[in-house]
Amino acid sequence: MKKIIALSIALLAFTFSNAQETSKVTKTTKKTTSKTTTITPALPKVEGAGMVFVTETIDYGTIAHNADGNRKFEFTNNGNKPLIITNTQGSCGCTVPTTPKEPIAPGAKGVIGVKYATDRVGAFTKTVTVTSNAEGIPSKVLTIKGTVLPDPTPAAPATKS
Protein backbone atom coordinates (compact mmCIF):
# COMPACT_ATOMS: atom_id res chain seq x y z
CA MET A 1 0.00 0.00 0.00
CA LYS A 2 2.89 2.35 0.82
CA LYS A 3 4.35 1.75 -2.64
CA ILE A 4 1.06 2.73 -4.35
CA ILE A 5 0.81 5.96 -2.33
CA ALA A 6 4.48 6.82 -3.02
CA LEU A 7 4.00 6.14 -6.74
CA SER A 8 0.86 8.31 -6.83
CA ILE A 9 2.67 11.20 -5.14
CA ALA A 10 5.59 10.90 -7.57
CA LEU A 11 3.21 10.86 -10.54
CA LEU A 12 1.37 13.97 -9.30
CA ALA A 13 4.65 15.82 -8.69
CA PHE A 14 5.81 14.96 -12.21
CA THR A 15 2.49 16.12 -13.70
CA PHE A 16 2.58 19.46 -11.87
CA SER A 17 6.18 20.15 -12.83
CA ASN A 18 5.41 19.53 -16.54
CA ALA A 19 2.32 21.74 -16.38
CA GLN A 20 4.50 24.67 -15.23
CA GLU A 21 6.95 24.16 -18.09
CA THR A 22 4.10 24.07 -20.65
CA SER A 23 2.76 27.44 -19.49
CA LYS A 24 6.24 28.96 -19.96
CA VAL A 25 6.30 27.69 -23.55
CA THR A 26 2.83 29.09 -24.18
CA LYS A 27 3.87 32.54 -22.94
CA THR A 28 6.90 32.53 -25.25
CA THR A 29 4.75 31.53 -28.21
CA LYS A 30 2.27 34.32 -27.52
CA LYS A 31 5.08 36.90 -27.48
CA THR A 32 6.45 35.64 -30.80
CA THR A 33 3.01 35.69 -32.44
CA SER A 34 2.29 39.26 -31.40
CA LYS A 35 5.61 40.45 -32.84
CA THR A 36 4.85 38.80 -36.19
CA THR A 37 1.40 40.40 -36.37
CA THR A 38 2.71 43.94 -35.90
CA ILE A 39 5.23 43.63 -38.76
CA THR A 40 2.60 42.91 -41.45
CA PRO A 41 2.30 45.96 -43.77
CA ALA A 42 -1.15 47.37 -44.50
CA LEU A 43 -2.52 46.92 -48.02
CA PRO A 44 -3.43 50.08 -49.93
CA LYS A 45 -7.22 50.56 -49.87
CA VAL A 46 -9.19 51.08 -53.07
CA GLU A 47 -12.67 52.40 -53.73
CA GLY A 48 -14.82 49.46 -54.92
CA ALA A 49 -13.55 45.88 -55.07
CA GLY A 50 -9.80 45.22 -55.06
CA MET A 51 -7.51 42.26 -55.64
CA VAL A 52 -3.90 42.10 -54.38
CA PHE A 53 -2.00 38.83 -54.83
CA VAL A 54 0.76 37.60 -52.51
CA THR A 55 2.61 36.63 -55.70
CA GLU A 56 1.58 36.76 -59.34
CA THR A 57 4.08 34.08 -60.42
CA ILE A 58 4.45 30.59 -59.01
CA ASP A 59 7.70 28.81 -59.83
CA TYR A 60 7.30 25.05 -59.54
CA GLY A 61 11.06 24.70 -59.89
CA THR A 62 12.28 21.35 -61.15
CA ILE A 63 9.75 18.64 -60.36
CA ALA A 64 9.44 14.93 -61.08
CA HIS A 65 7.31 13.51 -63.87
CA ASN A 66 3.70 13.01 -62.63
CA ALA A 67 4.41 14.96 -59.41
CA ASP A 68 1.68 16.91 -57.62
CA GLY A 69 0.82 19.84 -59.91
CA ASN A 70 -1.51 21.66 -57.49
CA ARG A 71 -0.56 25.18 -56.35
CA LYS A 72 -2.45 28.18 -54.92
CA PHE A 73 -2.49 31.89 -55.70
CA GLU A 74 -3.50 33.71 -52.51
CA PHE A 75 -5.03 37.19 -52.66
CA THR A 76 -6.79 39.78 -50.51
CA ASN A 77 -9.72 42.05 -51.33
CA ASN A 78 -8.23 45.45 -50.46
CA GLY A 79 -11.38 47.33 -51.48
CA ASN A 80 -14.52 48.40 -49.68
CA LYS A 81 -16.95 46.29 -51.75
CA PRO A 82 -17.18 42.51 -52.26
CA LEU A 83 -14.88 41.06 -54.94
CA ILE A 84 -16.62 38.77 -57.41
CA ILE A 85 -14.44 36.56 -59.61
CA THR A 86 -16.50 35.77 -62.68
CA ASN A 87 -14.03 33.58 -64.58
CA THR A 88 -10.58 32.00 -64.52
CA GLN A 89 -9.09 30.64 -67.73
CA GLY A 90 -5.88 28.65 -68.24
CA SER A 91 -3.77 29.33 -71.32
CA CYS A 92 -4.09 25.68 -72.38
CA GLY A 93 -5.80 22.45 -71.35
CA CYS A 94 -2.81 21.45 -69.21
CA THR A 95 -3.47 24.34 -66.78
CA VAL A 96 -6.74 24.04 -64.86
CA PRO A 97 -7.69 26.84 -62.43
CA THR A 98 -10.34 26.69 -59.69
CA THR A 99 -12.42 29.78 -58.92
CA PRO A 100 -13.88 30.87 -55.57
CA LYS A 101 -17.68 30.56 -55.86
CA GLU A 102 -18.64 33.11 -53.19
CA PRO A 103 -17.85 36.86 -53.24
CA ILE A 104 -14.74 37.80 -51.25
CA ALA A 105 -15.66 40.35 -48.55
CA PRO A 106 -13.62 43.55 -48.10
CA GLY A 107 -10.42 42.69 -46.19
CA ALA A 108 -10.95 38.94 -46.65
CA LYS A 109 -8.52 36.54 -48.28
CA GLY A 110 -9.21 34.14 -51.14
CA VAL A 111 -7.45 31.43 -53.11
CA ILE A 112 -7.32 30.56 -56.80
CA GLY A 113 -6.12 26.98 -57.22
CA VAL A 114 -4.12 25.89 -60.26
CA LYS A 115 -3.37 22.35 -61.37
CA TYR A 116 -0.69 21.80 -64.00
CA ALA A 117 -0.56 18.46 -65.83
CA THR A 118 2.88 17.22 -64.79
CA ASP A 119 2.72 14.30 -67.20
CA ARG A 120 4.17 16.67 -69.84
CA VAL A 121 7.98 16.56 -69.69
CA GLY A 122 10.07 19.70 -70.18
CA ALA A 123 10.09 23.40 -69.32
CA PHE A 124 6.78 25.23 -69.16
CA THR A 125 5.44 28.75 -68.70
CA LYS A 126 1.65 29.04 -68.62
CA THR A 127 -0.82 31.72 -67.62
CA VAL A 128 -4.16 31.97 -65.84
CA THR A 129 -6.38 34.94 -66.65
CA VAL A 130 -8.65 36.05 -63.79
CA THR A 131 -11.73 38.12 -64.64
CA SER A 132 -13.43 40.02 -61.79
CA ASN A 133 -15.11 43.24 -60.73
CA ALA A 134 -11.84 44.65 -59.30
CA GLU A 135 -11.56 48.42 -59.81
CA GLY A 136 -9.09 49.34 -62.54
CA ILE A 137 -8.05 45.74 -63.28
CA PRO A 138 -11.04 43.74 -64.55
CA SER A 139 -8.65 41.02 -65.73
CA LYS A 140 -5.38 39.90 -64.16
CA VAL A 141 -2.83 37.51 -65.66
CA LEU A 142 -1.06 35.10 -63.29
CA THR A 143 1.91 32.96 -64.34
CA ILE A 144 3.12 29.46 -63.49
CA LYS A 145 6.48 28.10 -64.63
CA GLY A 146 8.86 25.26 -64.02
CA THR A 147 10.44 22.16 -65.49
CA VAL A 148 9.12 18.61 -65.39
CA LEU A 149 11.89 16.00 -65.41
CA PRO A 150 11.56 12.82 -67.49
CA ASP A 151 11.31 9.47 -65.76
CA PRO A 152 14.75 8.01 -65.04
CA THR A 153 15.81 5.57 -67.71
CA PRO A 154 16.18 2.01 -66.46
CA ALA A 155 19.70 0.62 -66.41
CA ALA A 156 20.58 -1.48 -69.44
CA PRO A 157 20.66 -5.19 -68.65
CA ALA A 158 24.14 -6.65 -68.39
CA THR A 159 25.15 -8.75 -71.39
CA LYS A 160 26.84 -12.11 -70.95
CA SER A 161 30.08 -12.78 -72.77
CSV table of C-alpha atoms in Angstrom, one decimal:
chain,number,residue,atom,x,y,z
A,1,MET,CA,0.0,0.0,0.0
A,2,LYS,CA,2.9,2.4,0.8
A,3,LYS,CA,4.3,1.7,-2.6
A,4,ILE,CA,1.1,2.7,-4.4
A,5,ILE,CA,0.8,6.0,-2.3
A,6,ALA,CA,4.5,6.8,-3.0
A,7,LEU,CA,4.0,6.1,-6.7
A,8,SER,CA,0.9,8.3,-6.8
A,9,ILE,CA,2.7,11.2,-5.1
A,10,ALA,CA,5.6,10.9,-7.6
A,11,LEU,CA,3.2,10.9,-10.5
A,12,LEU,CA,1.4,14.0,-9.3
A,13,ALA,CA,4.7,15.8,-8.7
A,14,PHE,CA,5.8,15.0,-12.2
A,15,THR,CA,2.5,16.1,-13.7
A,16,PHE,CA,2.6,19.5,-11.9
A,17,SER,CA,6.2,20.1,-12.8
A,18,ASN,CA,5.4,19.5,-16.5
A,19,ALA,CA,2.3,21.7,-16.4
A,20,GLN,CA,4.5,24.7,-15.2
A,21,GLU,CA,6.9,24.2,-18.1
A,22,THR,CA,4.1,24.1,-20.7
A,23,SER,CA,2.8,27.4,-19.5
A,24,LYS,CA,6.2,29.0,-20.0
A,25,VAL,CA,6.3,27.7,-23.5
A,26,THR,CA,2.8,29.1,-24.2
A,27,LYS,CA,3.9,32.5,-22.9
A,28,THR,CA,6.9,32.5,-25.2
A,29,THR,CA,4.7,31.5,-28.2
A,30,LYS,CA,2.3,34.3,-27.5
A,31,LYS,CA,5.1,36.9,-27.5
A,32,THR,CA,6.5,35.6,-30.8
A,33,THR,CA,3.0,35.7,-32.4
A,34,SER,CA,2.3,39.3,-31.4
A,35,LYS,CA,5.6,40.5,-32.8
A,36,THR,CA,4.8,38.8,-36.2
A,37,THR,CA,1.4,40.4,-36.4
A,38,THR,CA,2.7,43.9,-35.9
A,39,ILE,CA,5.2,43.6,-38.8
A,40,THR,CA,2.6,42.9,-41.5
A,41,PRO,CA,2.3,46.0,-43.8
A,42,ALA,CA,-1.1,47.4,-44.5
A,43,LEU,CA,-2.5,46.9,-48.0
A,44,PRO,CA,-3.4,50.1,-49.9
A,45,LYS,CA,-7.2,50.6,-49.9
A,46,VAL,CA,-9.2,51.1,-53.1
A,47,GLU,CA,-12.7,52.4,-53.7
A,48,GLY,CA,-14.8,49.5,-54.9
A,49,ALA,CA,-13.6,45.9,-55.1
A,50,GLY,CA,-9.8,45.2,-55.1
A,51,MET,CA,-7.5,42.3,-55.6
A,52,VAL,CA,-3.9,42.1,-54.4
A,53,PHE,CA,-2.0,38.8,-54.8
A,54,VAL,CA,0.8,37.6,-52.5
A,55,THR,CA,2.6,36.6,-55.7
A,56,GLU,CA,1.6,36.8,-59.3
A,57,THR,CA,4.1,34.1,-60.4
A,58,ILE,CA,4.5,30.6,-59.0
A,59,ASP,CA,7.7,28.8,-59.8
A,60,TYR,CA,7.3,25.0,-59.5
A,61,GLY,CA,11.1,24.7,-59.9
A,62,THR,CA,12.3,21.3,-61.2
A,63,ILE,CA,9.7,18.6,-60.4
A,64,ALA,CA,9.4,14.9,-61.1
A,65,HIS,CA,7.3,13.5,-63.9
A,66,ASN,CA,3.7,13.0,-62.6
A,67,ALA,CA,4.4,15.0,-59.4
A,68,ASP,CA,1.7,16.9,-57.6
A,69,GLY,CA,0.8,19.8,-59.9
A,70,ASN,CA,-1.5,21.7,-57.5
A,71,ARG,CA,-0.6,25.2,-56.4
A,72,LYS,CA,-2.4,28.2,-54.9
A,73,PHE,CA,-2.5,31.9,-55.7
A,74,GLU,CA,-3.5,33.7,-52.5
A,75,PHE,CA,-5.0,37.2,-52.7
A,76,THR,CA,-6.8,39.8,-50.5
A,77,ASN,CA,-9.7,42.1,-51.3
A,78,ASN,CA,-8.2,45.4,-50.5
A,79,GLY,CA,-11.4,47.3,-51.5
A,80,ASN,CA,-14.5,48.4,-49.7
A,81,LYS,CA,-16.9,46.3,-51.8
A,82,PRO,CA,-17.2,42.5,-52.3
A,83,LEU,CA,-14.9,41.1,-54.9
A,84,ILE,CA,-16.6,38.8,-57.4
A,85,ILE,CA,-14.4,36.6,-59.6
A,86,THR,CA,-16.5,35.8,-62.7
A,87,ASN,CA,-14.0,33.6,-64.6
A,88,THR,CA,-10.6,32.0,-64.5
A,89,GLN,CA,-9.1,30.6,-67.7
A,90,GLY,CA,-5.9,28.7,-68.2
A,91,SER,CA,-3.8,29.3,-71.3
A,92,CYS,CA,-4.1,25.7,-72.4
A,93,GLY,CA,-5.8,22.5,-71.3
A,94,CYS,CA,-2.8,21.5,-69.2
A,95,THR,CA,-3.5,24.3,-66.8
A,96,VAL,CA,-6.7,24.0,-64.9
A,97,PRO,CA,-7.7,26.8,-62.4
A,98,THR,CA,-10.3,26.7,-59.7
A,99,THR,CA,-12.4,29.8,-58.9
A,100,PRO,CA,-13.9,30.9,-55.6
A,101,LYS,CA,-17.7,30.6,-55.9
A,102,GLU,CA,-18.6,33.1,-53.2
A,103,PRO,CA,-17.9,36.9,-53.2
A,104,ILE,CA,-14.7,37.8,-51.3
A,105,ALA,CA,-15.7,40.4,-48.5
A,106,PRO,CA,-13.6,43.5,-48.1
A,107,GLY,CA,-10.4,42.7,-46.2
A,108,ALA,CA,-11.0,38.9,-46.6
A,109,LYS,CA,-8.5,36.5,-48.3
A,110,GLY,CA,-9.2,34.1,-51.1
A,111,VAL,CA,-7.5,31.4,-53.1
A,112,ILE,CA,-7.3,30.6,-56.8
A,113,GLY,CA,-6.1,27.0,-57.2
A,114,VAL,CA,-4.1,25.9,-60.3
A,115,LYS,CA,-3.4,22.4,-61.4
A,116,TYR,CA,-0.7,21.8,-64.0
A,117,ALA,CA,-0.6,18.5,-65.8
A,118,THR,CA,2.9,17.2,-64.8
A,119,ASP,CA,2.7,14.3,-67.2
A,120,ARG,CA,4.2,16.7,-69.8
A,121,VAL,CA,8.0,16.6,-69.7
A,122,GLY,CA,10.1,19.7,-70.2
A,123,ALA,CA,10.1,23.4,-69.3
A,124,PHE,CA,6.8,25.2,-69.2
A,125,THR,CA,5.4,28.7,-68.7
A,126,LYS,CA,1.6,29.0,-68.6
A,127,THR,CA,-0.8,31.7,-67.6
A,128,VAL,CA,-4.2,32.0,-65.8
A,129,THR,CA,-6.4,34.9,-66.7
A,130,VAL,CA,-8.6,36.1,-63.8
A,131,THR,CA,-11.7,38.1,-64.6
A,132,SER,CA,-13.4,40.0,-61.8
A,133,ASN,CA,-15.1,43.2,-60.7
A,134,ALA,CA,-11.8,44.7,-59.3
A,135,GLU,CA,-11.6,48.4,-59.8
A,136,GLY,CA,-9.1,49.3,-62.5
A,137,ILE,CA,-8.1,45.7,-63.3
A,138,PRO,CA,-11.0,43.7,-64.5
A,139,SER,CA,-8.6,41.0,-65.7
A,140,LYS,CA,-5.4,39.9,-64.2
A,141,VAL,CA,-2.8,37.5,-65.7
A,142,LEU,CA,-1.1,35.1,-63.3
A,143,THR,CA,1.9,33.0,-64.3
A,144,ILE,CA,3.1,29.5,-63.5
A,145,LYS,CA,6.5,28.1,-64.6
A,146,GLY,CA,8.9,25.3,-64.0
A,147,THR,CA,10.4,22.2,-65.5
A,148,VAL,CA,9.1,18.6,-65.4
A,149,LEU,CA,11.9,16.0,-65.4
A,150,PRO,CA,11.6,12.8,-67.5
A,151,ASP,CA,11.3,9.5,-65.8
A,152,PRO,CA,14.8,8.0,-65.0
A,153,THR,CA,15.8,5.6,-67.7
A,154,PRO,CA,16.2,2.0,-66.5
A,155,ALA,CA,19.7,0.6,-66.4
A,156,ALA,CA,20.6,-1.5,-69.4
A,157,PRO,CA,20.7,-5.2,-68.6
A,158,ALA,CA,24.1,-6.7,-68.4
A,159,THR,CA,25.1,-8.7,-71.4
A,160,LYS,CA,26.8,-12.1,-71.0
A,161,SER,CA,30.1,-12.8,-72.8
